[in-house]
Every structure is written in C-alpha cells, then in structure tokens.
PDB file of C-alpha atoms in Angstrom:
ATOM      1  CA  MET A   1      -4.083 -17.254  -9.510  1.00  0.00           C
ATOM      2  CA  ILE A   2      -1.911 -17.007 -12.583  1.00  0.00           C
ATOM      3  CA  PRO A   3       0.854 -14.389 -12.174  1.00  0.00           C
ATOM      4  CA  ILE A   4       0.421 -11.374 -14.515  1.00  0.00           C
ATOM      5  CA  HIS A   5       3.866  -9.809 -14.063  1.00  0.00           C
ATOM      6  CA  GLU A   6       5.557 -12.063 -16.593  1.00  0.00           C
ATOM      7  CA  ASN A   7       8.488  -9.424 -16.907  1.00  0.00           C
ATOM      8  CA  LEU A   8       9.577 -10.431 -13.359  1.00  0.00           C
ATOM      9  CA  GLN A   9      10.045 -14.102 -14.163  1.00  0.00           C
ATOM     10  CA  GLY A  10      13.645 -15.110 -13.711  1.00  0.00           C
ATOM     11  CA  LYS A  11      14.831 -11.953 -12.002  1.00  0.00           C
ATOM     12  CA  VAL A  12      16.526 -12.078  -8.680  1.00  0.00           C
ATOM     13  CA  ALA A  13      15.633 -10.102  -5.576  1.00  0.00           C
ATOM     14  CA  VAL A  14      17.731  -9.519  -2.486  1.00  0.00           C
ATOM     15  CA  VAL A  15      15.457  -8.834   0.518  1.00  0.00           C
ATOM     16  CA  THR A  16      17.228  -7.552   3.716  1.00  0.00           C
ATOM     17  CA  GLY A  17      15.157  -8.223   6.865  1.00  0.00           C
ATOM     18  CA  GLY A  18      13.260 -10.728   4.696  1.00  0.00           C
ATOM     19  CA  SER A  19      11.881 -12.811   7.541  1.00  0.00           C
ATOM     20  CA  GLY A  20       9.917  -9.914   8.955  1.00  0.00           C
ATOM     21  CA  VAL A  21       6.154  -9.731   8.749  1.00  0.00           C
ATOM     22  CA  LEU A  22       5.958  -7.320   5.892  1.00  0.00           C
ATOM     23  CA  CYS A  23       9.085  -8.224   3.900  1.00  0.00           C
ATOM     24  CA  SER A  24       8.339 -12.119   4.120  1.00  0.00           C
ATOM     25  CA  ALA A  25       4.931 -11.343   2.500  1.00  0.00           C
ATOM     26  CA  MET A  26       6.784  -9.317  -0.181  1.00  0.00           C
ATOM     27  CA  SER A  27       9.259 -12.161  -0.711  1.00  0.00           C
ATOM     28  CA  ARG A  28       6.576 -14.713  -1.153  1.00  0.00           C
ATOM     29  CA  GLU A  29       4.580 -12.529  -3.618  1.00  0.00           C
ATOM     30  CA  LEU A  30       7.663 -11.819  -5.764  1.00  0.00           C
ATOM     31  CA  ALA A  31       8.484 -15.574  -5.783  1.00  0.00           C
ATOM     32  CA  ARG A  32       4.836 -16.325  -6.966  1.00  0.00           C
ATOM     33  CA  HIS A  33       5.685 -14.271  -9.952  1.00  0.00           C
ATOM     34  CA  GLY A  34       8.835 -16.164 -10.709  1.00  0.00           C
ATOM     35  CA  VAL A  35      11.424 -14.037  -9.045  1.00  0.00           C
ATOM     36  CA  LYS A  36      14.290 -15.906  -7.351  1.00  0.00           C
ATOM     37  CA  ILE A  37      14.657 -14.746  -3.692  1.00  0.00           C
ATOM     38  CA  ALA A  38      17.610 -14.185  -1.451  1.00  0.00           C
ATOM     39  CA  ILE A  39      16.542 -13.547   2.129  1.00  0.00           C
ATOM     40  CA  LEU A  40      19.006 -11.789   4.320  1.00  0.00           C
ATOM     41  CA  ASN A  41      18.801 -11.705   8.049  1.00  0.00           C
ATOM     42  CA  ARG A  42      21.348 -11.645  10.915  1.00  0.00           C
ATOM     43  CA  THR A  43      20.832 -15.289  11.257  1.00  0.00           C
ATOM     44  CA  ALA A  44      19.955 -17.517   8.383  1.00  0.00           C
ATOM     45  CA  GLU A  45      17.539 -19.551  10.508  1.00  0.00           C
ATOM     46  CA  LYS A  46      15.099 -16.650  10.522  1.00  0.00           C
ATOM     47  CA  GLY A  47      14.759 -16.772   6.782  1.00  0.00           C
ATOM     48  CA  GLU A  48      14.480 -20.498   6.452  1.00  0.00           C
ATOM     49  CA  GLU A  49      10.717 -20.544   7.157  1.00  0.00           C
ATOM     50  CA  VAL A  50      10.093 -18.124   4.312  1.00  0.00           C
ATOM     51  CA  VAL A  51      12.419 -20.066   2.024  1.00  0.00           C
ATOM     52  CA  ASN A  52      10.579 -23.252   2.852  1.00  0.00           C
ATOM     53  CA  ASP A  53       7.217 -21.663   2.018  1.00  0.00           C
ATOM     54  CA  ILE A  54       8.537 -20.349  -1.256  1.00  0.00           C
ATOM     55  CA  ARG A  55      10.029 -23.715  -2.256  1.00  0.00           C
ATOM     56  CA  ALA A  56       6.806 -25.518  -1.299  1.00  0.00           C
ATOM     57  CA  THR A  57       5.042 -23.603  -3.990  1.00  0.00           C
ATOM     58  CA  GLY A  58       7.568 -24.251  -6.596  1.00  0.00           C
ATOM     59  CA  GLY A  59       9.693 -21.099  -6.212  1.00  0.00           C
ATOM     60  CA  GLU A  60      13.377 -20.598  -5.757  1.00  0.00           C
ATOM     61  CA  ALA A  61      14.845 -19.099  -2.672  1.00  0.00           C
ATOM     62  CA  ILE A  62      17.905 -19.048  -0.347  1.00  0.00           C
ATOM     63  CA  ALA A  63      18.340 -17.770   3.190  1.00  0.00           C
ATOM     64  CA  LEU A  64      21.662 -16.230   4.214  1.00  0.00           C
ATOM     65  CA  ALA A  65      23.111 -14.652   7.336  1.00  0.00           C
ATOM     66  CA  ALA A  66      24.127 -11.057   6.814  1.00  0.00           C
ATOM     67  CA  ASP A  67      24.409  -7.970   8.987  1.00  0.00           C
ATOM     68  CA  VAL A  68      23.519  -4.848   7.023  1.00  0.00           C
ATOM     69  CA  LEU A  69      25.805  -2.805   9.299  1.00  0.00           C
ATOM     70  CA  LYS A  70      28.869  -4.783   8.256  1.00  0.00           C
ATOM     71  CA  ARG A  71      30.096  -4.386   4.782  1.00  0.00           C
ATOM     72  CA  GLU A  72      32.102  -7.627   4.751  1.00  0.00           C
ATOM     73  CA  SER A  73      29.023  -9.558   5.783  1.00  0.00           C
ATOM     74  CA  LEU A  74      27.081  -8.125   2.934  1.00  0.00           C
ATOM     75  CA  GLU A  75      29.896  -8.795   0.455  1.00  0.00           C
ATOM     76  CA  GLU A  76      30.019 -12.516   1.549  1.00  0.00           C
ATOM     77  CA  ALA A  77      26.255 -12.728   1.079  1.00  0.00           C
ATOM     78  CA  LYS A  78      26.560 -11.199  -2.330  1.00  0.00           C
ATOM     79  CA  ARG A  79      29.069 -13.788  -3.367  1.00  0.00           C
ATOM     80  CA  ASP A  80      26.791 -16.505  -2.182  1.00  0.00           C
ATOM     81  CA  ILE A  81      23.858 -15.035  -4.171  1.00  0.00           C
ATOM     82  CA  LEU A  82      25.779 -14.624  -7.301  1.00  0.00           C
ATOM     83  CA  GLN A  83      27.090 -18.223  -6.978  1.00  0.00           C
ATOM     84  CA  ALA A  84      23.427 -19.400  -6.517  1.00  0.00           C
ATOM     85  CA  PHE A  85      21.586 -17.242  -9.025  1.00  0.00           C
ATOM     86  CA  GLY A  86      24.183 -15.384 -11.056  1.00  0.00           C
ATOM     87  CA  ARG A  87      22.687 -11.858 -10.840  1.00  0.00           C
ATOM     88  CA  VAL A  88      20.788  -9.333  -8.850  1.00  0.00           C
ATOM     89  CA  ASP A  89      17.885  -7.254 -10.409  1.00  0.00           C
ATOM     90  CA  ILE A  90      15.881  -6.045  -7.399  1.00  0.00           C
ATOM     91  CA  LEU A  91      17.018  -4.859  -3.906  1.00  0.00           C
ATOM     92  CA  ILE A  92      14.451  -4.373  -1.137  1.00  0.00           C
ATOM     93  CA  ASN A  93      15.910  -2.628   1.842  1.00  0.00           C
ATOM     94  CA  GLY A  94      13.614  -3.916   4.615  1.00  0.00           C
ATOM     95  CA  ALA A  95      16.121  -4.340   7.519  1.00  0.00           C
ATOM     96  CA  GLY A  96      15.577  -2.069  10.360  1.00  0.00           C
ATOM     97  CA  GLY A  97      12.883  -1.714  13.011  1.00  0.00           C
ATOM     98  CA  ASN A  98      12.993  -0.285  16.494  1.00  0.00           C
ATOM     99  CA  HIS A  99      14.319  -1.112  20.061  1.00  0.00           C
ATOM    100  CA  PRO A 100      13.182  -0.286  23.527  1.00  0.00           C
ATOM    101  CA  ASP A 101      16.628   1.516  24.114  1.00  0.00           C
ATOM    102  CA  ALA A 102      15.564   4.174  21.620  1.00  0.00           C
ATOM    103  CA  ILE A 103      11.944   4.717  22.744  1.00  0.00           C
ATOM    104  CA  THR A 104      10.756   7.261  25.302  1.00  0.00           C
ATOM    105  CA  ALA A 105       8.016   6.132  27.832  1.00  0.00           C
ATOM    106  CA  MET A 106       6.145   9.448  27.542  1.00  0.00           C
ATOM    107  CA  GLU A 107       4.741  10.932  24.386  1.00  0.00           C
ATOM    108  CA  THR A 108       5.481  14.611  25.572  1.00  0.00           C
ATOM    109  CA  PHE A 109       7.915  15.762  28.185  1.00  0.00           C
ATOM    110  CA  GLY A 110       6.349  16.267  31.580  1.00  0.00           C
ATOM    111  CA  GLU A 111       3.905  13.340  31.395  1.00  0.00           C
ATOM    112  CA  LYS A 112       3.890  11.462  34.747  1.00  0.00           C
ATOM    113  CA  ILE A 113       4.725   8.144  33.399  1.00  0.00           C
ATOM    114  CA  GLU A 114       7.401   5.734  34.599  1.00  0.00           C
ATOM    115  CA  GLY A 115      10.219   4.926  32.121  1.00  0.00           C
ATOM    116  CA  LYS A 116      12.718   6.728  30.072  1.00  0.00           C
ATOM    117  CA  SER A 117      12.454  10.371  29.229  1.00  0.00           C
ATOM    118  CA  PHE A 118      14.128  11.961  26.235  1.00  0.00           C
ATOM    119  CA  PHE A 119      17.071  12.883  28.432  1.00  0.00           C
ATOM    120  CA  GLU A 120      17.641   9.248  29.554  1.00  0.00           C
ATOM    121  CA  LEU A 121      17.946   7.813  26.071  1.00  0.00           C
ATOM    122  CA  GLU A 122      21.399   6.422  25.650  1.00  0.00           C
ATOM    123  CA  GLU A 123      23.450   7.313  22.574  1.00  0.00           C
ATOM    124  CA  LYS A 124      24.266   3.645  21.817  1.00  0.00           C
ATOM    125  CA  GLY A 125      20.547   2.655  21.608  1.00  0.00           C
ATOM    126  CA  PHE A 126      19.631   5.772  19.545  1.00  0.00           C
ATOM    127  CA  SER A 127      22.526   5.293  17.135  1.00  0.00           C
ATOM    128  CA  GLN A 128      21.851   1.564  16.720  1.00  0.00           C
ATOM    129  CA  VAL A 129      18.221   2.091  15.727  1.00  0.00           C
ATOM    130  CA  PHE A 130      19.237   4.915  13.365  1.00  0.00           C
ATOM    131  CA  ALA A 131      21.958   2.917  11.748  1.00  0.00           C
ATOM    132  CA  SER A 132      19.972  -0.285  11.346  1.00  0.00           C
ATOM    133  CA  ASN A 133      17.266   1.677   9.404  1.00  0.00           C
ATOM    134  CA  PHE A 134      19.349   4.140   7.515  1.00  0.00           C
ATOM    135  CA  THR A 135      23.057   3.098   7.390  1.00  0.00           C
ATOM    136  CA  GLY A 136      21.925  -0.608   6.674  1.00  0.00           C
ATOM    137  CA  THR A 137      20.077   0.758   3.625  1.00  0.00           C
ATOM    138  CA  PHE A 138      23.086   2.773   2.490  1.00  0.00           C
ATOM    139  CA  LEU A 139      25.487  -0.105   2.863  1.00  0.00           C
ATOM    140  CA  ALA A 140      23.241  -2.688   1.142  1.00  0.00           C
ATOM    141  CA  SER A 141      22.614  -0.299  -1.701  1.00  0.00           C
ATOM    142  CA  GLN A 142      26.423   0.149  -2.110  1.00  0.00           C
ATOM    143  CA  VAL A 143      27.221  -3.504  -2.029  1.00  0.00           C
ATOM    144  CA  PHE A 144      24.457  -4.674  -4.347  1.00  0.00           C
ATOM    145  CA  GLY A 145      24.286  -1.588  -6.407  1.00  0.00           C
ATOM    146  CA  LYS A 146      27.189  -2.568  -8.665  1.00  0.00           C
ATOM    147  CA  GLU A 147      25.408  -5.784  -9.578  1.00  0.00           C
ATOM    148  CA  LEU A 148      22.143  -4.071 -10.069  1.00  0.00           C
ATOM    149  CA  LEU A 149      23.813  -1.679 -12.584  1.00  0.00           C
ATOM    150  CA  LYS A 150      24.833  -4.785 -14.717  1.00  0.00           C
ATOM    151  CA  GLN A 151      21.132  -5.460 -15.529  1.00  0.00           C
ATOM    152  CA  LEU A 152      18.820  -3.761 -18.012  1.00  0.00           C
ATOM    153  CA  SER A 153      16.027  -2.693 -15.657  1.00  0.00           C
ATOM    154  CA  PRO A 154      17.270  -2.881 -12.061  1.00  0.00           C
ATOM    155  CA  THR A 155      15.396  -1.291  -9.143  1.00  0.00           C
ATOM    156  CA  ILE A 156      15.842  -0.555  -5.453  1.00  0.00           C
ATOM    157  CA  ILE A 157      12.788  -0.407  -3.209  1.00  0.00           C
ATOM    158  CA  ASN A 158      13.471   1.051   0.178  1.00  0.00           C
ATOM    159  CA  ILE A 159      11.015   0.675   3.183  1.00  0.00           C
ATOM    160  CA  SER A 160      10.009   3.946   4.784  1.00  0.00           C
ATOM    161  CA  SER A 161       7.304   4.766   7.284  1.00  0.00           C
ATOM    162  CA  MET A 162       4.417   7.218   8.109  1.00  0.00           C
ATOM    163  CA  SER A 163       6.805   8.534  10.677  1.00  0.00           C
ATOM    164  CA  SER A 164       9.091   9.867   7.859  1.00  0.00           C
ATOM    165  CA  TYR A 165       6.459  12.509   7.074  1.00  0.00           C
ATOM    166  CA  SER A 166       5.323  13.518  10.559  1.00  0.00           C
ATOM    167  CA  PRO A 167       7.432  11.989  13.366  1.00  0.00           C
ATOM    168  CA  MET A 168       5.612   9.773  15.751  1.00  0.00           C
ATOM    169  CA  THR A 169       5.996  10.428  19.441  1.00  0.00           C
ATOM    170  CA  LYS A 170       8.249   8.130  21.503  1.00  0.00           C
ATOM    171  CA  VAL A 171      10.390   6.929  18.630  1.00  0.00           C
ATOM    172  CA  PRO A 172      12.876   9.722  17.715  1.00  0.00           C
ATOM    173  CA  ALA A 173      15.630   7.564  16.253  1.00  0.00           C
ATOM    174  CA  TYR A 174      13.326   5.583  14.100  1.00  0.00           C
ATOM    175  CA  SER A 175      11.500   8.667  12.818  1.00  0.00           C
ATOM    176  CA  ALA A 176      14.645  10.445  11.910  1.00  0.00           C
ATOM    177  CA  ALA A 177      16.047   7.388  10.114  1.00  0.00           C
ATOM    178  CA  LYS A 178      12.863   6.983   8.073  1.00  0.00           C
ATOM    179  CA  ALA A 179      12.833  10.615   7.157  1.00  0.00           C
ATOM    180  CA  GLY A 180      16.403  10.114   5.941  1.00  0.00           C
ATOM    181  CA  ILE A 181      15.261   7.153   3.916  1.00  0.00           C
ATOM    182  CA  ASN A 182      12.863   9.300   1.924  1.00  0.00           C
ATOM    183  CA  ASN A 183      15.610  11.789   1.264  1.00  0.00           C
ATOM    184  CA  PHE A 184      18.115   9.193   0.346  1.00  0.00           C
ATOM    185  CA  THR A 185      15.702   7.529  -2.051  1.00  0.00           C
ATOM    186  CA  MET A 186      15.433  10.794  -3.967  1.00  0.00           C
ATOM    187  CA  TRP A 187      19.091  11.373  -3.922  1.00  0.00           C
ATOM    188  CA  MET A 188      19.812   7.845  -5.249  1.00  0.00           C
ATOM    189  CA  ALA A 189      17.027   8.191  -7.797  1.00  0.00           C
ATOM    190  CA  THR A 190      18.626  11.246  -9.175  1.00  0.00           C
ATOM    191  CA  HIS A 191      22.250   9.908  -9.076  1.00  0.00           C
ATOM    192  CA  PHE A 192      21.502   6.694 -10.941  1.00  0.00           C
ATOM    193  CA  ALA A 193      18.671   7.763 -13.285  1.00  0.00           C
ATOM    194  CA  GLU A 194      20.864   8.065 -16.407  1.00  0.00           C
ATOM    195  CA  ALA A 195      22.411   4.583 -15.518  1.00  0.00           C
ATOM    196  CA  GLY A 196      18.917   2.999 -15.626  1.00  0.00           C
ATOM    197  CA  LEU A 197      18.572   2.175 -12.019  1.00  0.00           C
ATOM    198  CA  ARG A 198      15.277   3.199 -10.542  1.00  0.00           C
ATOM    199  CA  VAL A 199      14.947   3.887  -6.743  1.00  0.00           C
ATOM    200  CA  ASN A 200      11.761   4.253  -4.868  1.00  0.00           C
ATOM    201  CA  ALA A 201      10.314   3.615  -1.525  1.00  0.00           C
ATOM    202  CA  ILE A 202       7.134   2.326   0.164  1.00  0.00           C
ATOM    203  CA  ALA A 203       5.845   3.962   3.336  1.00  0.00           C
ATOM    204  CA  PRO A 204       3.596   1.573   5.100  1.00  0.00           C
ATOM    205  CA  GLY A 205       0.849   2.937   7.375  1.00  0.00           C
ATOM    206  CA  PHE A 206       0.298   1.118  10.595  1.00  0.00           C
ATOM    207  CA  PHE A 207       0.691  -2.603  10.454  1.00  0.00           C
ATOM    208  CA  LEU A 208       1.144  -4.940  13.349  1.00  0.00           C
ATOM    209  CA  THR A 209       4.776  -6.253  13.357  1.00  0.00           C
ATOM    210  CA  LYS A 210       7.168  -7.973  15.872  1.00  0.00           C
ATOM    211  CA  GLN A 211       8.717  -4.568  16.554  1.00  0.00           C
ATOM    212  CA  ASN A 212       5.644  -2.541  17.400  1.00  0.00           C
ATOM    213  CA  ARG A 213       3.342  -5.076  18.885  1.00  0.00           C
ATOM    214  CA  ASP A 214       4.160  -4.047  22.470  1.00  0.00           C
ATOM    215  CA  LEU A 215       3.347  -0.446  21.630  1.00  0.00           C
ATOM    216  CA  LEU A 216       0.105  -1.260  19.921  1.00  0.00           C
ATOM    217  CA  MET A 217      -1.376  -4.253  21.790  1.00  0.00           C
ATOM    218  CA  ASN A 218      -2.045  -4.950  25.420  1.00  0.00           C
ATOM    219  CA  PRO A 219      -1.221  -8.372  26.785  1.00  0.00           C
ATOM    220  CA  ASP A 220      -4.934  -9.323  26.682  1.00  0.00           C
ATOM    221  CA  GLY A 221      -5.010  -8.620  22.927  1.00  0.00           C
ATOM    222  CA  SER A 222      -6.851  -5.329  23.220  1.00  0.00           C
ATOM    223  CA  TYR A 223      -5.690  -2.053  21.648  1.00  0.00           C
ATOM    224  CA  THR A 224      -3.490   0.255  23.653  1.00  0.00           C
ATOM    225  CA  GLU A 225      -4.288   3.949  23.892  1.00  0.00           C
ATOM    226  CA  ARG A 226      -1.757   4.559  21.141  1.00  0.00           C
ATOM    227  CA  SER A 227      -3.542   2.120  18.861  1.00  0.00           C
ATOM    228  CA  ASN A 228      -6.891   3.802  19.397  1.00  0.00           C
ATOM    229  CA  LYS A 229      -5.333   7.105  18.374  1.00  0.00           C
ATOM    230  CA  ILE A 230      -4.028   5.458  15.194  1.00  0.00           C
ATOM    231  CA  ILE A 231      -7.310   3.836  14.254  1.00  0.00           C
ATOM    232  CA  ALA A 232      -9.122   7.142  14.962  1.00  0.00           C
ATOM    233  CA  HIS A 233      -6.762   8.944  12.576  1.00  0.00           C
ATOM    234  CA  THR A 234      -6.961   6.256   9.803  1.00  0.00           C
ATOM    235  CA  PRO A 235     -10.093   6.853   7.615  1.00  0.00           C
ATOM    236  CA  MET A 236     -10.191   3.112   6.655  1.00  0.00           C
ATOM    237  CA  ARG A 237     -10.440   2.394  10.514  1.00  0.00           C
ATOM    238  CA  ARG A 238      -8.096  -0.570  10.603  1.00  0.00           C
ATOM    239  CA  PHE A 239      -4.501  -1.585  10.689  1.00  0.00           C
ATOM    240  CA  GLY A 240      -2.888  -2.668   7.468  1.00  0.00           C
ATOM    241  CA  ASN A 241      -2.476  -6.282   6.342  1.00  0.00           C
ATOM    242  CA  PRO A 242       0.809  -7.367   4.698  1.00  0.00           C
ATOM    243  CA  GLU A 243      -1.197  -8.118   1.496  1.00  0.00           C
ATOM    244  CA  ASP A 244      -2.125  -4.497   1.331  1.00  0.00           C
ATOM    245  CA  LEU A 245       1.481  -3.644   0.320  1.00  0.00           C
ATOM    246  CA  LEU A 246       1.798  -6.246  -2.511  1.00  0.00           C
ATOM    247  CA  GLY A 247       0.222  -4.252  -5.363  1.00  0.00           C
ATOM    248  CA  THR A 248       2.425  -1.271  -4.785  1.00  0.00           C
ATOM    249  CA  LEU A 249       5.458  -3.572  -4.600  1.00  0.00           C
ATOM    250  CA  LEU A 250       4.660  -5.272  -7.972  1.00  0.00           C
ATOM    251  CA  TRP A 251       4.041  -2.007  -9.601  1.00  0.00           C
ATOM    252  CA  LEU A 252       7.434  -0.561  -8.457  1.00  0.00           C
ATOM    253  CA  ALA A 253       9.331  -3.775  -9.220  1.00  0.00           C
ATOM    254  CA  ASP A 254       7.987  -4.242 -12.821  1.00  0.00           C
ATOM    255  CA  ASP A 255       9.526  -1.700 -15.181  1.00  0.00           C
ATOM    256  CA  THR A 256       6.733  -2.377 -17.720  1.00  0.00           C
ATOM    257  CA  TYR A 257       4.412  -0.819 -15.217  1.00  0.00           C
ATOM    258  CA  SER A 258       6.572   1.844 -13.630  1.00  0.00           C
ATOM    259  CA  GLY A 259       9.521   2.361 -15.956  1.00  0.00           C
ATOM    260  CA  PHE A 260       9.153   6.168 -15.751  1.00  0.00           C
ATOM    261  CA  VAL A 261       8.799   6.223 -11.932  1.00  0.00           C
ATOM    262  CA  THR A 262      11.791   6.923  -9.814  1.00  0.00           C
ATOM    263  CA  GLY A 263      12.473   8.943  -6.628  1.00  0.00           C
ATOM    264  CA  ILE A 264       9.093   8.612  -5.023  1.00  0.00           C
ATOM    265  CA  THR A 265       7.846   7.341  -1.690  1.00  0.00           C
ATOM    266  CA  VAL A 266       4.390   5.695  -1.908  1.00  0.00           C
ATOM    267  CA  PRO A 267       2.208   5.853   1.224  1.00  0.00           C
ATOM    268  CA  VAL A 268       0.117   2.691   1.733  1.00  0.00           C
ATOM    269  CA  ASP A 269      -1.701   3.928   4.821  1.00  0.00           C
ATOM    270  CA  GLY A 270      -5.438   3.621   4.715  1.00  0.00           C
ATOM    271  CA  GLY A 271      -5.705   7.393   4.321  1.00  0.00           C
ATOM    272  CA  PHE A 272      -3.711   8.226   7.461  1.00  0.00           C
ATOM    273  CA  MET A 273      -1.584  10.855   5.823  1.00  0.00           C
ATOM    274  CA  ALA A 274      -4.510  12.555   4.092  1.00  0.00           C
ATOM    275  CA  TYR A 275      -6.703  12.968   7.206  1.00  0.00           C
ATOM    276  CA  SER A 276      -6.346  16.232   9.159  1.00  0.00           C
ATOM    277  CA  GLY A 277      -8.247  14.957  12.173  1.00  0.00           C
ATOM    278  CA  VAL A 278     -11.375  17.042  11.597  1.00  0.00           C
TER     279      VAL A 278
END
C-alpha cells in the first residue's frame, strides 16, 4: 500500500512505551509513512524487535533505554535522538499500564473473593501506577516539548483509556491517572495553542495487552467473567485490534488533516462509551 500521508515523511516521532502491543503498531504505521521513530522503554532491548521490523521494511528507527519517571533519563534519550535524527516533531506518550499491587481482587466492597481489598492496597503500588501513567506523560512532555516547539507543526498524542470517562472496577490508580490524562491534554492544548503545538489524546476501548491479559483471559484461553461483561457492553461485540487505532493516529499526527484539532480525546472503542446497557 502506498502511504497517503506525505506530510509525515521525514518527521521524527518519539514513542514512550513503544514496545507495547498498541504503541508498537503505531510506531510501525508511522514508519510506513516515512516517519523516523525513536522507541523509548525502560530497557532498550524491548524496543529492538520493533526497530528491526521497521528497518526491515526500509524505515528508520532507534531503540533507547529511558525511564519516564526520571527526568535525567529522558534528557539523555533526547540527546541521543537529536544526535541521530536532529529534531522531534511528534511525541506519543504511551508509557504506563497497570500492576497487581494497584488492583483490588473484588469489584465491589463486600464480595467474598480472596485477594486485596481497597483497604489493603499499598501506597507504593498505587503511586507507582498513577505516576507511570500520568507523571511520566508530564515529564516526557516537558523534556521533549522544547524541541517540539522548534518545529512548524508539532503534536503530542497522549494515550488515555475508557476508564478515564467512567472508572473501571478493580483499577483505581490506573483509572484516576487516565482521567488526569484527559484533563492534562486539554490543559496543554490551551497552554500551547498559540505557539502552534497541538495536543490530543486517543482513548482505546478494550484491547488485549500484556498488562490486562490476566484480567481478561483465563489460562485456557477463554474469556473471564470480566471479559464477558466488556463484550456484552461493546456494540461491536469484540475486543479491539491494534490496527483499529491507526486511522485515528494518522489523522491526529498529520496537521493537513487535523490542523484545527486540539484538546480532544478520541474514543476508539467499538461503541462502548455510547451504549447505555439497554
């Protein structure tokens, strides 16, 4: 397929959490349209597979180790990116996810289920999940924002969640952080609008990822009770595929398509948010 987003050719995208299921698909798609990709993960090895895929199809990409919760780590990565590519045009804040230490075993208090209750969640686990999703987005936006503002049509794309609109049970830290992402997206969009930096977010519906697989799939490959609830509440009656996000990604990244769009969070959810349940 011939890329149609010619305006993206030669631009440079930084993708935090770029080895994840969703962000790796985004990275490969941007590379297909001629974008040079910098994959950031806590360990560079995680991004090498994505980089190899991109290079195998003629694209340009590098993988770097960076911790989005450590400013000095992000600054070091920025220096390497500028040395390799000379600029930054697009920032995708995809680092985040969840952790068992911030998940309750029961959906509502009083359920007779073994595992952590709300009162047994430890502050460290809660804070770590909140920070990896929200504070990591803040720090990466600060570090790379100065480089973005040097370009003519820069953009930041944050990764939100369905849980930002209506919090999912069991995952209070993740839900709170993603709600914060929506608000922060609007704040940054307003703050940087006159400077020419657009800031938007994508809120994926329910996709199978490394972080949520244990919540959504049984060991035998069947759906958990939680998955059956999700599918029943999704009018399209399926989980999303990473490819379902790519059209929205390209629309938001290419200013010739979305140059007057800033401060929004776009649901890509199979109708989940629209369905009342009846």
